[in-house]
Coordinates of C-alpha atoms and ligand atoms in Angstrom, one line a residue:
X60 CA 4.0 -13.3 -12.0
X61 CA 7.1 -12.3 -14.0
X62 CA 9.9 -11.1 -11.8
X63 CA 12.8 -11.2 -14.2
X64 CA 13.4 -7.5 -13.9
X65 CA 14.2 -7.9 -10.2
X66 CA 17.2 -9.1 -8.2
X67 CA 17.3 -12.8 -7.2
X68 CA 15.4 -14.1 -4.2
X69 CA 17.0 -13.6 -0.8
X70 CA 16.3 -14.5 2.8
X71 CA 16.3 -12.2 5.8
X72 CA 19.3 -12.4 8.2
X73 CA 17.2 -10.8 11.0
X74 CA 13.5 -10.9 11.9
X75 CA 11.5 -9.7 14.9
X76 CA 8.3 -8.5 16.3
X77 CA 8.4 -5.0 17.6
X78 CA 6.1 -4.2 20.6
X79 CA 4.5 -1.0 19.2
X80 CA 1.9 -0.6 22.0
X81 CA -1.8 -1.1 22.4
X82 CA -1.2 -4.9 22.4
X83 CA 0.1 -4.8 18.8
X84 CA 3.3 -6.6 17.6
X85 CA 4.7 -5.5 14.3
X86 CA 6.6 -8.1 12.2
X87 CA 9.9 -6.8 10.7
X88 CA 12.8 -8.3 8.8
X89 CA 16.2 -7.2 7.4
X90 CA 17.8 -8.7 4.3
X91 CA 20.6 -7.7 2.0
X92 CA 23.9 -6.1 3.2
X93 CA 23.9 -5.4 7.0
X94 CA 26.2 -2.5 6.3
X95 CA 24.4 -1.3 3.2
X96 CA 22.3 1.8 2.6
X97 CA 19.1 1.5 4.6
X98 CA 15.7 1.3 2.8
X99 CA 12.3 0.6 4.1
X100 CA 9.6 -1.0 2.0
X101 CA 6.0 0.1 2.7
X102 CA 3.3 -2.3 1.5
X103 CA -0.1 -1.5 0.0
X104 CA -3.7 -1.9 0.8
X105 CA -3.6 -0.9 3.6
X106 CA -3.8 -4.4 4.9
X107 CA -1.9 -6.5 2.3
X108 CA 1.2 -7.3 4.3
X109 CA 4.6 -7.9 2.7
X110 CA 5.8 -10.8 0.5
X111 CA 9.3 -12.2 0.1
X112 CA 9.6 -11.1 -3.6
X113 CA 9.3 -7.4 -2.4
X114 CA 12.9 -7.7 -1.2
X115 CA 14.0 -8.0 -4.8
X116 CA 13.5 -4.3 -5.8
X117 CA 16.9 -3.6 -4.1
X118 CA 20.5 -4.6 -4.9
X119 CA 21.3 -6.9 -1.9
X120 CA 25.0 -5.9 -2.1
X121 CA 24.1 -2.2 -1.8
X122 CA 21.1 -2.1 0.5
X123 CA 20.1 -3.0 4.0
X124 CA 16.5 -3.9 3.1
X125 CA 13.8 -3.5 5.8
X126 CA 10.3 -4.9 5.3
X127 CA 7.5 -4.6 7.8
X128 CA 3.9 -5.7 8.1
X129 CA 1.7 -2.8 9.2
X130 CA -0.5 -3.3 12.2
X131 CA -3.2 -6.0 11.9
X132 CA -1.9 -7.7 8.7
X133 CA 0.7 -10.1 7.4
X134 CA 2.7 -11.6 10.2
X135 CA 1.8 -8.8 12.6
X136 CA -0.6 -9.5 15.5
X137 CA -3.4 -9.3 16.5
X138 CA -4.5 -10.1 12.9
X139 CA -7.5 -8.1 11.6
X140 CA -9.1 -11.3 10.4
X141 CA -9.7 -12.4 14.1
X142 CA -13.3 -12.9 15.3
X143 CA -12.8 -10.1 17.9
X144 CA -10.8 -7.8 15.7
X145 CA -10.6 -4.3 17.1
X146 CA -9.1 -1.6 14.9
X147 CA -9.3 1.2 17.4
X148 CA -5.5 1.3 17.5
X149 CA -4.9 1.0 13.8
X150 CA -4.7 4.4 12.1
X151 CA -2.3 6.4 9.9
X152 CA -0.8 8.1 13.0
X153 CA -0.1 4.6 14.6
X154 CA 1.6 3.3 11.4
X155 CA 3.8 6.4 11.1
X156 CA 4.8 6.1 14.7
X157 CA 5.5 2.4 14.3
X158 CA 7.8 3.0 11.4
X159 CA 9.7 5.7 13.3
X160 CA 10.0 3.4 16.3
X161 CA 11.5 0.7 14.2
X162 CA 14.0 3.1 12.5
X163 CA 15.3 4.3 15.9
X164 CA 15.6 0.8 17.3
X165 CA 17.5 -0.5 14.2
X166 CA 19.9 2.4 14.8
X167 CA 19.2 3.9 11.4
X168 CA 19.8 7.6 11.1
X169 CA 18.2 8.0 7.6
X170 CA 16.6 5.6 5.3
X171 CA 15.2 5.5 1.8
X172 CA 11.4 5.1 1.8
X173 CA 9.9 3.0 -1.0
X174 CA 6.1 2.7 -1.1
X175 CA 3.5 1.8 -3.8
X176 CA -0.2 2.5 -3.8
X177 CA -1.3 2.8 -0.2
X178 CA 2.4 2.6 0.6
X179 CA 2.9 5.8 -1.4
X180 CA 0.3 7.5 0.8
X181 CA 2.0 6.2 4.0
X182 CA 5.4 7.2 2.6
X183 CA 4.2 10.8 2.0
X184 CA 2.7 10.9 5.5
X185 CA 5.8 9.5 7.1
X186 CA 8.1 11.8 5.2
X187 CA 6.0 14.8 6.1
X188 CA 6.0 13.9 9.8
X189 CA 9.8 12.9 9.9
X190 CA 11.5 14.7 6.9
X191 CA 14.9 14.4 8.5
X192 CA 14.7 10.6 8.6
X193 CA 14.2 10.2 4.9
X194 CA 17.2 10.1 2.4
X195 CA 15.1 9.6 -0.7
X196 CA 11.5 8.7 -1.7
X197 CA 10.3 6.2 -4.3
X198 CA 6.6 6.4 -4.9
X199 CA 4.6 4.1 -7.2
X200 CA 1.0 4.2 -8.2
X201 CA 0.2 7.3 -6.2
X202 CA -2.8 7.1 -3.9
X203 CA -3.8 9.9 -1.5
X204 CA -7.4 8.8 -0.4
X205 CA -9.1 12.0 -1.7
X206 CA -12.8 11.7 -2.3
X207 CA -12.5 11.4 -6.1
X208 CA -10.0 8.6 -5.8
X209 CA -12.2 6.5 -3.5
X210 CA -15.3 7.2 -5.5
X211 CA -13.6 6.2 -8.7
X212 CA -12.6 2.8 -7.5
X213 CA -15.2 1.9 -4.9
X214 CA -18.3 3.9 -5.8
X215 CA -18.7 3.1 -9.5
X216 CA -16.2 5.0 -11.7
X217 CA -14.1 2.1 -12.6
X218 CA -17.2 0.1 -13.5
X219 CA -16.9 1.8 -16.9
X220 CA -13.8 -0.3 -17.6
X221 CA -14.8 -3.5 -15.7
X222 CA -18.6 -3.8 -15.7
X223 CA -18.4 -7.6 -15.5
X224 CA -16.1 -7.5 -12.4
X225 CA -18.1 -4.6 -10.9
X226 CA -21.2 -6.8 -10.9
X227 CA -19.3 -9.3 -8.7
X228 CA -18.2 -6.5 -6.4
X229 CA -21.7 -5.1 -5.8
X230 CA -23.3 -8.6 -5.6
X231 CA -23.1 -8.9 -1.7
X232 CA -24.7 -5.5 -1.2
X233 CA -28.5 -5.1 -1.4
X234 CA -29.6 -2.7 -4.2
X235 CA -30.9 -0.1 -1.7
X236 CA -27.4 0.3 -0.1
X237 CA -25.4 0.6 -3.3
X238 CA -25.3 4.4 -3.3
X239 CA -22.6 4.2 -0.6
X240 CA -20.6 1.0 -1.2
X241 CA -17.8 1.7 1.2
X242 CA -20.3 2.2 4.1
X243 CA -22.4 -0.8 3.0
X244 CA -19.3 -3.0 3.0
X245 CA -18.2 -1.6 6.4
X246 CA -21.4 -3.0 8.0
X247 CA -20.8 -6.5 6.5
X248 CA -17.0 -6.6 6.9
X249 CA -17.3 -5.9 10.7
X250 CA -20.2 -8.2 11.3
X251 CA -18.9 -10.9 13.7
X252 CA -20.6 -13.7 11.7
X253 CA -18.2 -15.3 9.2
X254 CA -21.1 -16.1 7.0
X255 CA -21.6 -12.4 6.5
X256 CA -18.0 -11.0 6.6
X257 CA -16.2 -13.6 4.7
X258 CA -18.1 -13.5 1.4
X259 CA -18.0 -9.7 1.6
X260 CA -14.3 -9.6 2.2
X261 CA -13.6 -12.0 -0.7
X262 CA -15.7 -10.0 -3.1
X263 CA -14.0 -6.8 -2.0
X264 CA -10.5 -8.2 -2.3
X265 CA -11.1 -9.9 -5.7
X266 CA -12.4 -6.7 -7.2
X267 CA -9.1 -5.1 -6.3
X268 CA -6.8 -8.0 -7.2
X269 CA -8.6 -8.5 -10.6
X270 CA -8.2 -4.9 -11.7
X271 CA -4.7 -4.0 -10.6
X272 CA -2.9 -5.7 -13.5
X273 CA -3.0 -4.9 -17.3
X274 CA -3.8 -8.6 -17.9
X275 CA -5.7 -10.8 -15.4
X276 CA -3.3 -12.6 -13.0
X277 CA -5.1 -15.7 -11.8
X278 CA -2.5 -16.5 -9.1
X279 CA -2.8 -13.0 -7.6
X280 CA -6.6 -13.2 -7.6
X281 CA -6.6 -16.6 -5.9
X282 CA -4.1 -15.5 -3.3
X283 CA -6.3 -12.5 -2.4
X284 CA -9.4 -14.8 -2.2
X285 CA -8.0 -16.7 0.8
X286 CA -10.3 -15.8 3.6
X287 CA -7.6 -15.1 6.2
X288 CA -5.9 -12.7 3.8
X289 CA -9.1 -11.2 2.3
X290 CA -10.8 -10.5 5.7
X291 CA -7.8 -8.6 7.0
X292 CA -7.2 -6.7 3.7
X293 CA -10.8 -5.7 3.2
X294 CA -11.4 -4.7 6.9
X295 CA -8.2 -2.6 7.2
X296 CA -8.7 -0.9 3.8
X297 CA -12.3 -0.2 4.5
X298 CA -11.5 1.1 8.0
X299 CA -8.9 3.6 6.5
X300 CA -11.3 4.6 3.8
X301 CA -14.3 5.4 6.1
X302 CA -11.9 7.5 8.0
X303 CA -10.3 9.0 4.9
X304 CA -6.9 8.1 6.3
X305 CA -7.5 10.7 9.1
X306 CA -6.4 13.3 6.6
X307 CA -8.2 16.4 5.4
X308 CA -9.1 16.4 1.7
X309 CA -5.9 17.0 -0.3
X310 CA -3.6 17.1 2.8
X311 CA -0.9 14.8 1.5
X312 CA -0.4 16.8 -1.7
X313 CA -0.6 20.1 0.1
X314 CA 2.1 18.8 2.4
X315 CA 4.7 18.6 -0.3
X316 CA 6.3 21.9 0.7
X317 CA 7.8 20.2 3.8
X318 CA 9.5 17.4 1.8
X319 CA 10.3 19.2 -1.5
X320 CA 14.0 19.0 -0.9
X321 CA 14.0 15.1 -0.6
X322 CA 15.3 13.4 -3.8
X323 CA 12.2 11.6 -5.2
X324 CA 11.1 9.4 -8.1
X325 CA 7.4 9.0 -8.9
X326 CA 6.6 5.9 -11.0
X327 CA 3.0 5.6 -12.4
X328 CA 1.4 3.2 -14.8
X329 CA -0.6 4.9 -17.6
X330 CA -3.4 2.3 -17.4
X331 CA -3.6 2.2 -13.6
X332 CA -7.3 1.6 -12.9
X333 CA -7.0 1.3 -9.1
X334 CA -5.2 4.6 -8.5
X335 CA -5.5 6.4 -11.8
X336 CA -2.9 8.7 -13.1
X337 CA -4.8 11.9 -12.1
X338 CA -3.3 11.6 -8.6
X339 CA 0.3 11.1 -9.6
X340 CA -0.3 14.0 -12.0
X341 CA -1.5 16.3 -9.3
X342 CA 1.5 15.3 -7.1
X343 CA 3.8 15.9 -10.1
X344 CA 2.2 19.3 -10.7
X345 CA 2.6 20.3 -7.0
X346 CA 6.2 18.9 -7.0
X347 CA 7.9 19.4 -10.3
X348 CA 11.3 18.8 -8.7
X349 CA 10.5 15.1 -8.2
X350 CA 11.3 12.9 -11.2
X351 CA 8.1 11.7 -12.8
X352 CA 8.2 8.4 -14.8
X353 CA 5.1 7.3 -16.6
X354 CA 5.1 3.7 -17.8
X355 CA 2.9 3.6 -20.8
X356 CA 2.3 -0.2 -20.9
X357 CA 1.4 -0.9 -17.3
X358 CA -1.5 -0.9 -14.9
X359 CA -1.3 -0.5 -11.1
X360 CA 0.5 -3.4 -9.7
X361 CA 4.2 -3.6 -8.7
X362 CA 4.2 -7.0 -10.5
X363 CA 3.9 -5.2 -13.9
X364 CA 7.2 -5.6 -15.8
X365 CA 7.5 -2.0 -16.9
X366 CA 6.8 -0.8 -13.4
X367 CA 9.5 -3.1 -12.0
X368 CA 12.1 -1.9 -14.5
X369 CA 11.3 1.7 -13.6
X370 CA 11.5 1.0 -9.9
X371 CA 14.7 -0.9 -10.1
X372 CA 16.3 1.9 -12.2
X373 CA 15.3 4.3 -9.4
X374 CA 16.7 2.1 -6.5
X375 CA 19.9 1.4 -8.5
X376 CA 20.5 5.1 -9.1
X377 CA 19.9 6.0 -5.4
X378 CA 22.2 3.2 -4.3
X379 CA 25.0 5.7 -4.9
Ligands
LIG124 N1 -5.6 0.1 -2.5 C1 -4.5 0.3 -3.2 C2 -3.4 -0.7 -2.8 O1 -2.5 -0.3 -2.0 C3 -6.6 1.1 -2.8 C4 -3.5 -2.0 -3.4 N2 -4.3 -2.3 -4.3 N3 -4.2 -3.6 -4.7 C5 -3.3 -4.1 -3.9 O2 -2.9 -3.2 -3.0 C6 -3.0 -5.6 -3.9 C7 -1.9 -5.8 -5.0 C8 -2.5 -6.0 -2.6 C9 -4.2 -6.4 -4.3

């Protein structure tokens, strides 16, 4: 993973677990300048959790940098990989409320919201629910959970580009169930038997990790193959997808009118196979006021060098 385009590594000066209700505790941390401009980083998946390198998109002298692990993943508890995992209280509405609860308790009036992939969907949902809390938006690899987006990546579209990796993705699913892969995976991922849910979770997570970069990134694929990480990631993603994010079809793009006034940069890799450019394009078309940056030599991941340069240019400009 080449992180040369980013700021140097930093450590948080404050961390905590916010009691968000329903027995859930949400890990959060603050790094950078305690008196700086507030920014919140929304991670992807859903279910991937944050990593320390994600602090590095922001100038630590200019920003008060907030990272959080969404319910059920990362350092938040209970973890969705647990034998008795119960995702009844894990939904978009819960995550939006958790972010807002953290903002209020950190004493932040307005913050910049930075989200990639699933984080872009959550950022749009949060901004549409709480437009006055958002100073700017930075959206990368836009994902809105519409039917065509889920069918592209999980029901066979992207097999046109990765037929070899697609074979590994469908391998845990019997042939008779392959017409509805997300549902077939749902049954296995939530089976209490680790001999059933672990191989399914690893196959699900490896498909995603192996297709998000322009060139294969062995370290990223191995990290996503760890059972603890893979089970939470696959279960939470799948849970949000069977529920379509609890949105109506096209709701996030239709909701642009309520946030059109917020200064926004959209960064999209031209060769993004996970959340192909059609979605960023539809958002751009609905929201021409937002700056639209297409990175011609990048795939999906925020680890792509061209994506990192574009994101850093956006955070530097918004630093004021
Ligand atoms: N999931 C999109 C997303 O947020 C549909 C995402 N995709 N890959 C990732 O996150 C990892 C980089 C964590 C594998």
